[in-house]
mmCIF file of C-alpha atoms and ligand atoms in Angstrom:
data_model
loop_
_atom_site.group_PDB
_atom_site.id
_atom_site.type_symbol
_atom_site.label_atom_id
_atom_site.label_comp_id
_atom_site.label_asym_id
_atom_site.label_seq_id
_atom_site.Cartn_x
_atom_site.Cartn_y
_atom_site.Cartn_z
ATOM 1 C CA MET A 1 0.000 0.000 0.000
ATOM 2 C CA LYS A 2 1.204 3.504 -0.802
ATOM 3 C CA ILE A 3 1.748 5.537 2.345
ATOM 4 C CA ILE A 4 0.874 9.239 2.432
ATOM 5 C CA ASP A 5 2.599 10.575 5.514
ATOM 6 C CA LEU A 6 1.540 14.074 6.584
ATOM 7 C CA ARG A 7 2.922 13.883 10.128
ATOM 8 C CA SER A 8 6.118 15.781 9.321
ATOM 9 C CA ASP A 9 8.560 16.709 6.570
ATOM 10 C CA THR A 10 11.177 14.687 8.458
ATOM 11 C CA VAL A 11 9.701 11.468 7.031
ATOM 12 C CA THR A 12 11.082 11.935 3.514
ATOM 13 C CA LYS A 13 13.127 9.044 2.130
ATOM 14 C CA PRO A 14 16.285 9.570 0.083
ATOM 15 C CA SER A 15 15.579 9.510 -3.655
ATOM 16 C CA LEU A 16 17.463 7.342 -6.127
ATOM 17 C CA GLY A 17 19.611 10.290 -7.217
ATOM 18 C CA MET A 18 20.426 11.095 -3.619
ATOM 19 C CA LYS A 19 21.377 7.479 -2.884
ATOM 20 C CA GLN A 20 23.610 7.462 -5.940
ATOM 21 C CA ALA A 21 25.349 10.600 -4.646
ATOM 22 C CA MET A 22 25.861 8.890 -1.283
ATOM 23 C CA TRP A 23 27.234 5.800 -3.006
ATOM 24 C CA ASP A 24 29.702 7.905 -4.991
ATOM 25 C CA ALA A 25 30.863 10.045 -2.060
ATOM 26 C CA GLU A 26 34.573 10.401 -1.452
ATOM 27 C CA VAL A 27 35.188 10.041 2.272
ATOM 28 C CA GLY A 28 37.821 10.318 4.979
ATOM 29 C CA ASP A 29 37.983 10.734 8.742
ATOM 30 C CA ASP A 30 36.324 14.076 9.341
ATOM 31 C CA ILE A 31 37.701 14.382 12.859
ATOM 32 C CA PHE A 32 41.133 14.461 11.183
ATOM 33 C CA ASN A 33 39.667 16.992 8.719
ATOM 34 C CA ASP A 34 40.092 14.331 6.035
ATOM 35 C CA ASP A 35 36.591 14.067 4.572
ATOM 36 C CA PRO A 36 36.410 16.039 1.306
ATOM 37 C CA THR A 37 32.642 15.643 0.968
ATOM 38 C CA VAL A 38 31.967 17.053 4.432
ATOM 39 C CA LYS A 39 34.346 19.930 3.666
ATOM 40 C CA HIS A 40 32.513 20.537 0.405
ATOM 41 C CA LEU A 41 29.116 20.575 2.140
ATOM 42 C CA GLU A 42 30.338 22.949 4.833
ATOM 43 C CA ALA A 43 31.866 25.363 2.322
ATOM 44 C CA PHE A 44 28.745 25.165 0.156
ATOM 45 C CA VAL A 45 26.355 25.987 3.020
ATOM 46 C CA ALA A 46 28.591 28.740 4.415
ATOM 47 C CA GLU A 47 28.659 30.390 0.999
ATOM 48 C CA LYS A 48 24.942 29.913 0.423
ATOM 49 C CA LEU A 49 24.141 31.633 3.713
ATOM 50 C CA GLY A 50 26.829 34.282 3.356
ATOM 51 C CA LYS A 51 28.833 33.271 6.430
ATOM 52 C CA GLU A 52 32.528 32.541 6.847
ATOM 53 C CA ALA A 53 32.286 28.954 8.015
ATOM 54 C CA ALA A 54 29.981 26.002 8.680
ATOM 55 C CA LEU A 55 29.856 22.818 10.709
ATOM 56 C CA PHE A 56 28.052 19.619 9.721
ATOM 57 C CA VAL A 57 26.265 17.975 12.656
ATOM 58 C CA PRO A 58 23.983 14.964 13.086
ATOM 59 C CA SER A 59 20.787 16.798 14.103
ATOM 60 C CA GLY A 60 19.089 20.175 14.327
ATOM 61 C CA THR A 61 18.862 19.794 18.074
ATOM 62 C CA GLN A 62 22.627 19.458 18.315
ATOM 63 C CA SER A 63 23.160 22.298 15.879
ATOM 64 C CA ASN A 64 21.063 24.679 17.973
ATOM 65 C CA LEU A 65 22.651 23.482 21.200
ATOM 66 C CA ILE A 66 26.147 24.063 19.816
ATOM 67 C CA GLY A 67 25.017 27.457 18.536
ATOM 68 C CA ILE A 68 23.838 28.443 22.007
ATOM 69 C CA MET A 69 26.931 26.971 23.691
ATOM 70 C CA MET A 70 29.367 28.746 21.394
ATOM 71 C CA HIS A 71 27.672 32.095 22.089
ATOM 72 C CA CYS A 72 27.013 31.754 25.825
ATOM 73 C CA GLN A 73 29.042 30.896 28.899
ATOM 74 C CA ARG A 74 27.876 29.120 32.030
ATOM 75 C CA GLY A 75 25.459 31.440 33.863
ATOM 76 C CA ASP A 76 24.422 33.340 30.730
ATOM 77 C CA GLU A 77 20.902 33.261 29.341
ATOM 78 C CA TYR A 78 19.174 33.418 25.971
ATOM 79 C CA LEU A 79 15.856 35.010 25.033
ATOM 80 C CA VAL A 80 13.642 32.539 23.211
ATOM 81 C CA GLY A 81 10.015 31.851 22.266
ATOM 82 C CA GLN A 82 7.818 29.989 24.730
ATOM 83 C CA GLU A 83 6.921 27.425 22.050
ATOM 84 C CA ALA A 84 10.304 27.543 20.325
ATOM 85 C CA HIS A 85 12.122 24.374 19.409
ATOM 86 C CA THR A 86 15.228 25.700 21.193
ATOM 87 C CA TYR A 87 13.203 26.094 24.385
ATOM 88 C CA LYS A 88 10.479 23.481 24.464
ATOM 89 C CA TRP A 89 11.488 20.690 22.126
ATOM 90 C CA GLU A 90 15.166 20.070 22.783
ATOM 91 C CA GLY A 91 14.969 18.489 26.233
ATOM 92 C CA GLY A 92 16.258 21.628 27.911
ATOM 93 C CA GLY A 93 19.684 20.865 26.431
ATOM 94 C CA ALA A 94 21.108 24.363 26.859
ATOM 95 C CA ALA A 95 20.334 24.255 30.587
ATOM 96 C CA VAL A 96 21.122 20.572 31.071
ATOM 97 C CA LEU A 97 24.387 20.437 29.144
ATOM 98 C CA GLY A 98 25.457 24.067 28.802
ATOM 99 C CA SER A 99 24.470 25.574 32.183
ATOM 100 C CA ILE A 100 22.769 28.254 30.089
ATOM 101 C CA GLN A 101 19.353 29.465 31.185
ATOM 102 C CA PRO A 102 16.543 30.128 28.726
ATOM 103 C CA GLN A 103 14.302 33.158 29.211
ATOM 104 C CA PRO A 104 11.129 32.192 27.354
ATOM 105 C CA VAL A 105 8.790 34.889 26.020
ATOM 106 C CA HIS A 106 5.460 34.383 24.241
ATOM 107 C CA PHE A 107 5.492 34.421 20.470
ATOM 108 C CA GLU A 108 3.301 36.956 18.714
ATOM 109 C CA ASN A 109 0.748 35.589 16.230
ATOM 110 C CA ASP A 110 3.156 36.066 13.348
ATOM 111 C CA GLY A 111 5.897 33.970 14.967
ATOM 112 C CA SER A 112 8.007 36.942 16.043
ATOM 113 C CA LEU A 113 9.054 38.007 19.531
ATOM 114 C CA ASP A 114 7.871 41.553 20.300
ATOM 115 C CA LEU A 115 11.038 43.606 20.705
ATOM 116 C CA ASN A 116 9.270 46.109 22.989
ATOM 117 C CA LYS A 117 8.392 43.284 25.346
ATOM 118 C CA LEU A 118 11.823 41.667 25.048
ATOM 119 C CA VAL A 119 13.515 44.776 26.466
ATOM 120 C CA ASP A 120 11.982 44.055 29.864
ATOM 121 C CA TYR A 121 13.535 40.608 29.938
ATOM 122 C CA ILE A 122 17.091 41.822 29.462
ATOM 123 C CA LYS A 123 18.652 41.780 32.901
ATOM 124 C CA PRO A 124 20.881 44.569 34.132
ATOM 125 C CA LEU A 125 24.475 43.600 34.770
ATOM 126 C CA ASP A 126 24.302 42.634 38.426
ATOM 127 C CA ASP A 127 25.626 39.673 40.364
ATOM 128 C CA HIS A 128 22.038 38.628 41.123
ATOM 129 C CA HIS A 129 21.103 38.033 37.513
ATOM 130 C CA PRO A 130 22.063 35.693 34.748
ATOM 131 C CA ARG A 131 23.775 37.620 31.951
ATOM 132 C CA THR A 132 21.445 38.065 28.978
ATOM 133 C CA LYS A 133 23.647 37.178 26.053
ATOM 134 C CA LEU A 134 21.682 35.902 23.098
ATOM 135 C CA LEU A 135 18.424 36.215 21.190
ATOM 136 C CA CYS A 136 17.169 33.045 19.465
ATOM 137 C CA LEU A 137 14.546 33.356 16.761
ATOM 138 C CA GLU A 138 12.895 30.640 14.683
ATOM 139 C CA ASN A 139 12.112 30.883 10.944
ATOM 140 C CA THR A 140 9.846 29.426 9.814
ATOM 141 C CA GLN A 141 8.007 29.355 13.142
ATOM 142 C CA ALA A 142 5.260 26.718 12.976
ATOM 143 C CA GLY A 143 5.329 27.311 9.226
ATOM 144 C CA LYS A 144 5.119 31.093 9.516
ATOM 145 C CA VAL A 145 7.713 33.296 7.836
ATOM 146 C CA LEU A 146 9.228 36.185 9.797
ATOM 147 C CA PRO A 147 9.042 39.418 7.762
ATOM 148 C CA LEU A 148 12.424 40.723 6.553
ATOM 149 C CA ALA A 149 11.678 44.143 8.071
ATOM 150 C CA TYR A 150 11.244 42.487 11.460
ATOM 151 C CA LEU A 151 14.558 40.638 11.104
ATOM 152 C CA ALA A 152 16.272 43.953 10.386
ATOM 153 C CA GLN A 153 14.705 45.496 13.510
ATOM 154 C CA ALA A 154 15.703 42.483 15.592
ATOM 155 C CA LYS A 155 19.274 42.872 14.415
ATOM 156 C CA VAL A 156 19.358 46.539 15.441
ATOM 157 C CA PHE A 157 17.820 45.525 18.764
ATOM 158 C CA CYS A 158 20.596 42.973 19.327
ATOM 159 C CA THR A 159 23.311 45.475 18.474
ATOM 160 C CA GLU A 160 21.797 48.096 20.816
ATOM 161 C CA HIS A 161 21.581 45.636 23.682
ATOM 162 C CA HIS A 162 24.869 43.836 23.045
ATOM 163 C CA LEU A 163 23.158 40.546 22.304
ATOM 164 C CA LEU A 164 24.286 37.864 19.908
ATOM 165 C CA HIS A 165 21.662 36.611 17.464
ATOM 166 C CA HIS A 166 20.992 32.976 16.553
ATOM 167 C CA LEU A 167 18.423 31.669 14.094
ATOM 168 C CA ASP A 168 16.885 28.240 14.368
ATOM 169 C CA GLY A 169 16.466 28.035 10.625
ATOM 170 C CA ALA A 170 15.412 24.402 10.490
ATOM 171 C CA ARG A 171 13.120 25.415 7.609
ATOM 172 C CA VAL A 172 14.817 28.636 6.550
ATOM 173 C CA PHE A 173 14.701 27.612 2.872
ATOM 174 C CA ASN A 174 10.915 27.351 3.086
ATOM 175 C CA ALA A 175 11.029 30.960 4.289
ATOM 176 C CA SER A 176 13.319 32.147 1.478
ATOM 177 C CA VAL A 177 11.240 30.375 -1.176
ATOM 178 C CA LYS A 178 8.044 31.863 0.244
ATOM 179 C CA LEU A 179 9.543 35.370 0.267
ATOM 180 C CA GLY A 180 11.164 34.867 -3.130
ATOM 181 C CA VAL A 181 14.514 36.099 -1.804
ATOM 182 C CA ASP A 182 17.979 34.624 -1.561
ATOM 183 C CA VAL A 183 18.440 32.949 1.816
ATOM 184 C CA ILE A 184 21.330 35.359 2.455
ATOM 185 C CA GLU A 185 18.731 38.110 2.881
ATOM 186 C CA ILE A 186 17.493 36.215 5.927
ATOM 187 C CA ALA A 187 20.823 34.928 7.242
ATOM 188 C CA LYS A 188 22.538 38.320 7.136
ATOM 189 C CA HIS A 189 20.573 39.471 10.177
ATOM 190 C CA PHE A 190 22.069 36.746 12.384
ATOM 191 C CA ASP A 191 25.440 35.820 13.873
ATOM 192 C CA SER A 192 24.648 32.149 13.428
ATOM 193 C CA VAL A 193 22.052 30.046 11.648
ATOM 194 C CA SER A 194 21.163 26.382 12.024
ATOM 195 C CA VAL A 195 19.729 24.699 8.921
ATOM 196 C CA CYS A 196 18.142 21.233 8.752
ATOM 197 C CA LEU A 197 18.920 19.095 5.725
ATOM 198 C CA SER A 198 16.576 16.343 6.875
ATOM 199 C CA LYS A 199 13.269 18.225 6.720
ATOM 200 C CA GLY A 200 11.751 19.389 3.453
ATOM 201 C CA LEU A 201 15.120 19.247 1.712
ATOM 202 C CA GLY A 202 14.851 15.476 1.886
ATOM 203 C CA ALA A 203 18.207 14.288 3.240
ATOM 204 C CA PRO A 204 18.043 11.357 5.655
ATOM 205 C CA ILE A 205 20.149 13.014 8.334
ATOM 206 C CA GLY A 206 22.082 16.123 9.189
ATOM 207 C CA SER A 207 22.036 19.815 9.959
ATOM 208 C CA VAL A 208 24.540 22.572 9.359
ATOM 209 C CA LEU A 209 25.481 25.438 11.658
ATOM 210 C CA VAL A 210 26.927 28.560 10.017
ATOM 211 C CA ALA A 211 28.717 31.470 11.700
ATOM 212 C CA SER A 212 32.086 33.253 11.738
ATOM 213 C CA LYS A 213 35.332 31.297 11.434
ATOM 214 C CA ASP A 214 36.183 31.781 15.101
ATOM 215 C CA GLN A 215 32.735 30.769 16.277
ATOM 216 C CA ILE A 216 32.769 27.622 14.147
ATOM 217 C CA LYS A 217 36.180 26.731 15.576
ATOM 218 C CA GLU A 218 34.567 26.853 19.011
ATOM 219 C CA ALA A 219 31.513 24.982 17.665
ATOM 220 C CA ARG A 220 33.715 22.191 16.359
ATOM 221 C CA ARG A 221 35.092 21.683 19.848
ATOM 222 C CA TRP A 222 31.591 21.564 21.391
ATOM 223 C CA ARG A 223 30.455 19.098 18.732
ATOM 224 C CA LYS A 224 33.227 16.739 19.814
ATOM 225 C CA VAL A 225 32.371 17.235 23.501
ATOM 226 C CA LEU A 226 28.701 16.455 22.793
ATOM 227 C CA GLY A 227 29.601 13.263 20.957
ATOM 228 C CA GLY A 228 28.714 14.631 17.542
ATOM 229 C CA GLY A 229 32.118 14.253 15.911
ATOM 230 C CA MET A 230 31.711 11.909 12.966
ATOM 231 C CA ARG A 231 34.221 9.926 10.942
ATOM 232 C CA GLN A 232 33.496 9.039 7.267
ATOM 233 C CA ALA A 233 30.494 11.344 7.342
ATOM 234 C CA GLY A 234 30.875 12.157 3.644
ATOM 235 C CA VAL A 235 28.356 9.396 2.977
ATOM 236 C CA ILE A 236 25.639 11.486 4.608
ATOM 237 C CA ALA A 237 27.100 14.869 3.681
ATOM 238 C CA ALA A 238 26.698 13.831 0.033
ATOM 239 C CA ALA A 239 22.959 13.503 0.627
ATOM 240 C CA GLY A 240 22.978 17.034 2.022
ATOM 241 C CA ILE A 241 24.802 18.436 -1.012
ATOM 242 C CA TYR A 242 22.359 16.662 -3.296
ATOM 243 C CA ALA A 243 19.430 18.080 -1.288
ATOM 244 C CA LEU A 244 20.760 21.635 -1.560
ATOM 245 C CA GLU A 245 21.450 21.292 -5.265
ATOM 246 C CA ASN A 246 18.106 19.749 -6.175
ATOM 247 C CA ASN A 247 15.442 20.306 -3.573
ATOM 248 C CA ILE A 248 15.291 23.982 -2.645
ATOM 249 C CA GLN A 249 13.216 25.495 -5.466
ATOM 250 C CA ARG A 250 10.819 22.564 -5.394
ATOM 251 C CA LEU A 251 9.750 23.528 -1.857
ATOM 252 C CA GLN A 252 7.282 25.746 -3.720
ATOM 253 C CA GLU A 253 5.407 22.561 -4.695
ATOM 254 C CA ASP A 254 5.040 21.664 -1.015
ATOM 255 C CA HIS A 255 3.655 25.136 -0.315
ATOM 256 C CA ASP A 256 1.234 24.790 -3.237
ATOM 257 C CA ASN A 257 0.123 21.367 -2.057
ATOM 258 C CA ALA A 258 -0.495 22.708 1.442
ATOM 259 C CA GLN A 259 -2.636 25.483 -0.075
ATOM 260 C CA LEU A 260 -4.577 22.960 -2.120
ATOM 261 C CA LEU A 261 -5.111 20.785 0.949
ATOM 262 C CA ALA A 262 -6.312 23.818 2.922
ATOM 263 C CA LYS A 263 -8.705 24.859 0.171
ATOM 264 C CA LEU A 264 -10.260 21.420 -0.203
ATOM 265 C CA LEU A 265 -10.510 20.806 3.542
ATOM 266 C CA SER A 266 -12.126 24.193 4.135
ATOM 267 C CA GLU A 267 -15.022 22.994 1.969
ATOM 268 C CA ILE A 268 -15.787 20.344 4.613
ATOM 269 C CA ASP A 269 -18.177 21.662 7.305
ATOM 270 C CA GLU A 270 -16.803 19.607 10.191
ATOM 271 C CA ILE A 271 -13.225 20.776 9.715
ATOM 272 C CA LYS A 272 -11.882 24.222 10.592
ATOM 273 C CA VAL A 273 -8.760 25.136 8.655
ATOM 274 C CA GLU A 274 -6.397 27.715 10.184
ATOM 275 C CA ILE A 275 -5.907 29.360 6.854
ATOM 276 C CA GLN A 276 -4.496 32.571 8.374
ATOM 277 C CA ASN A 277 -1.510 30.599 9.695
ATOM 278 C CA LEU A 278 -0.711 28.823 6.428
ATOM 279 C CA GLN A 279 2.278 30.327 4.674
ATOM 280 C CA THR A 280 4.540 27.434 3.771
ATOM 281 C CA ASN A 281 4.238 23.645 4.164
ATOM 282 C CA ILE A 282 2.629 23.410 7.611
ATOM 283 C CA LEU A 283 -1.141 23.476 7.964
ATOM 284 C CA TYR A 284 -3.185 23.312 11.157
ATOM 285 C CA ILE A 285 -6.734 22.006 11.153
ATOM 286 C CA ASN A 286 -9.258 21.657 13.959
ATOM 287 C CA VAL A 287 -11.190 18.423 14.155
ATOM 288 C CA PRO A 288 -14.375 17.970 16.264
ATOM 289 C CA LYS A 289 -13.655 16.206 19.553
ATOM 290 C CA GLN A 290 -15.649 13.091 18.673
ATOM 291 C CA HIS A 291 -13.386 12.486 15.664
ATOM 292 C CA SER A 292 -10.027 13.414 17.194
ATOM 293 C CA GLU A 293 -8.994 9.813 17.922
ATOM 294 C CA ASN A 294 -10.847 7.962 15.163
ATOM 295 C CA LEU A 295 -9.959 10.083 12.159
ATOM 296 C CA SER A 296 -6.283 9.304 12.556
ATOM 297 C CA SER A 297 -6.771 5.571 13.113
ATOM 298 C CA ILE A 298 -9.262 5.109 10.254
ATOM 299 C CA LEU A 299 -7.053 7.035 7.825
ATOM 300 C CA LYS A 300 -4.122 4.903 8.898
ATOM 301 C CA GLU A 301 -5.957 1.842 7.596
ATOM 302 C CA GLN A 302 -5.945 3.584 4.201
ATOM 303 C CA GLY A 303 -2.219 4.340 4.401
ATOM 304 C CA ILE A 304 -2.690 7.991 5.362
ATOM 305 C CA LEU A 305 -0.745 9.083 8.417
ATOM 306 C CA ILE A 306 -1.792 12.139 10.424
ATOM 307 C CA PRO A 307 -1.402 12.911 14.140
ATOM 308 C CA LYS A 308 -4.257 12.313 16.570
ATOM 309 C CA GLY A 309 -5.889 15.218 18.357
ATOM 310 C CA LYS A 310 -8.267 18.139 18.038
ATOM 311 C CA ARG A 311 -5.691 20.528 16.575
ATOM 312 C CA VAL A 312 -3.860 18.565 13.937
ATOM 313 C CA ARG A 313 -0.664 19.609 12.174
ATOM 314 C CA LEU A 314 -0.390 18.477 8.550
ATOM 315 C CA VAL A 315 2.928 18.844 6.758
ATOM 316 C CA THR A 316 3.575 18.542 3.025
ATOM 317 C CA HIS A 317 6.933 17.453 1.617
ATOM 318 C CA LEU A 318 8.606 15.899 -1.407
ATOM 319 C CA ASP A 319 7.077 12.466 -0.896
ATOM 320 C CA VAL A 320 3.539 13.914 -0.974
ATOM 321 C CA HIS A 321 2.305 14.619 -4.487
ATOM 322 C CA ARG A 322 -0.587 16.694 -5.770
ATOM 323 C CA GLU A 323 -2.745 13.631 -6.453
ATOM 324 C CA ASP A 324 -2.140 12.448 -2.880
ATOM 325 C CA ILE A 325 -3.845 15.606 -1.616
ATOM 326 C CA PHE A 326 -7.053 14.586 -3.404
ATOM 327 C CA THR A 327 -6.778 11.059 -2.002
ATOM 328 C CA VAL A 328 -6.421 12.409 1.531
ATOM 329 C CA VAL A 329 -9.390 14.760 1.206
ATOM 330 C CA ASN A 330 -11.573 12.036 -0.308
ATOM 331 C CA GLN A 331 -10.715 9.637 2.491
ATOM 332 C CA ILE A 332 -11.508 12.269 5.135
ATOM 333 C CA LYS A 333 -14.863 12.940 3.472
ATOM 334 C CA LYS A 334 -15.569 9.209 3.324
ATOM 335 C CA TYR A 335 -14.726 8.821 7.003
ATOM 336 C CA LEU A 336 -17.001 11.701 8.015
ATOM 337 C CA LYS A 337 -19.857 10.416 5.898
ATOM 338 C CA GLU A 338 -19.592 6.913 7.325
ATOM 339 C CA SER A 339 -19.363 8.123 10.906
ATOM 340 C CA GLN A 340 -22.496 10.201 10.316
ATOM 341 C CA LEU A 341 -24.345 7.167 8.958
ATOM 342 C CA LYS A 342 -23.279 5.226 12.027
ATOM 343 C CA MET A 343 -24.738 7.901 14.273
ATOM 344 C CA VAL A 344 -28.077 7.803 12.414
ATOM 345 C CA THR A 345 -28.454 4.022 12.475
HETATM 346 C C1 PLP B 1 13.119 19.773 13.360
HETATM 347 C C2 PLP B 1 13.467 21.047 14.006
HETATM 348 C C3 PLP B 1 14.696 21.215 14.633
HETATM 349 C C4 PLP B 1 15.740 20.128 14.715
HETATM 350 O O1 PLP B 1 15.261 18.930 15.108
HETATM 351 P P1 PLP B 1 16.047 17.543 14.972
HETATM 352 O O2 PLP B 1 14.962 16.569 15.131
HETATM 353 O O3 PLP B 1 17.034 17.507 16.060
HETATM 354 O O4 PLP B 1 16.710 17.508 13.651
HETATM 355 C C5 PLP B 1 14.962 22.451 15.172
HETATM 356 N N1 PLP B 1 14.078 23.449 15.110
HETATM 357 C C6 PLP B 1 12.886 23.335 14.513
HETATM 358 C C7 PLP B 1 11.976 24.493 14.437
HETATM 359 C C8 PLP B 1 12.536 22.117 13.952
HETATM 360 O O5 PLP B 1 11.349 21.988 13.350
#
């Protein structure tokens, strides 16, 4: 049975072309700086994002953690969104492993952190307080794209308040494709950016952290400390290079498919589509309580995977095609019709 998996864009499988690139990869021991493919990937991403240097790491979680650890010392803190990956979804790594305290602040509806509110969270230099050192933003944030004008303001804010500026850019290419700008236009507002290769770009593994040469030197040390130093990692770096060469522009298809899904689902009475939040490949829908468990399990029998719950996140990616969107909508309609019949009889 064909599986249509809308749970995340992390579920993509390497394509034939990508596997061929992995097969062909020239490798060496990267901890000895001997892996040409890893070096190539790092130089490629650094150039693409307009930074001096880059570091290839196993996961986005580690990339963000290293980013925070290279910017902050023990006893420092970072300003971060209450729902941000770098606060809520990384096991508290910065605090657990870096002795760095997060200062969470609520996101605004557009995924930004209100700079006027942030001011109040910056602690004065005083032995009582942690030292506020870093601002972490996320782009896209739950699929929402931060406006370029806001990024420029946030950069000025950081300069004024002597803060460093990190971007969790797990899906930053979705943002650049949506805005129709080079990703440099986003990255230039930050000291460091973490990019996931294993989301919509379709690589099986890996993230890249970009920053200045000196910062990446420090990052390389923290990667080793955290157990993220890898040996013949060219095999997976090759997948990343392939992803960057082939799968950026096509993210537009994922955005189009998400729009199509939203349009078709909004024609169904029982389902509320959060159309105002849909900008890229992540769509939220609200399902009536009585269906929140069943919809997911019945669809699963048809090979369609979605999360359970009342507020459901649906994510499009390169293994979901336009015709799959129609299949999904038809199966949801069928489910709703049958459950209504059951209620009548
Ligand atoms: C996926 C993701 C990450 C990284 O997660 P890993 O599972 O460690 O690769 C970081 N930030 C955001 C916003 C993400 O969606």
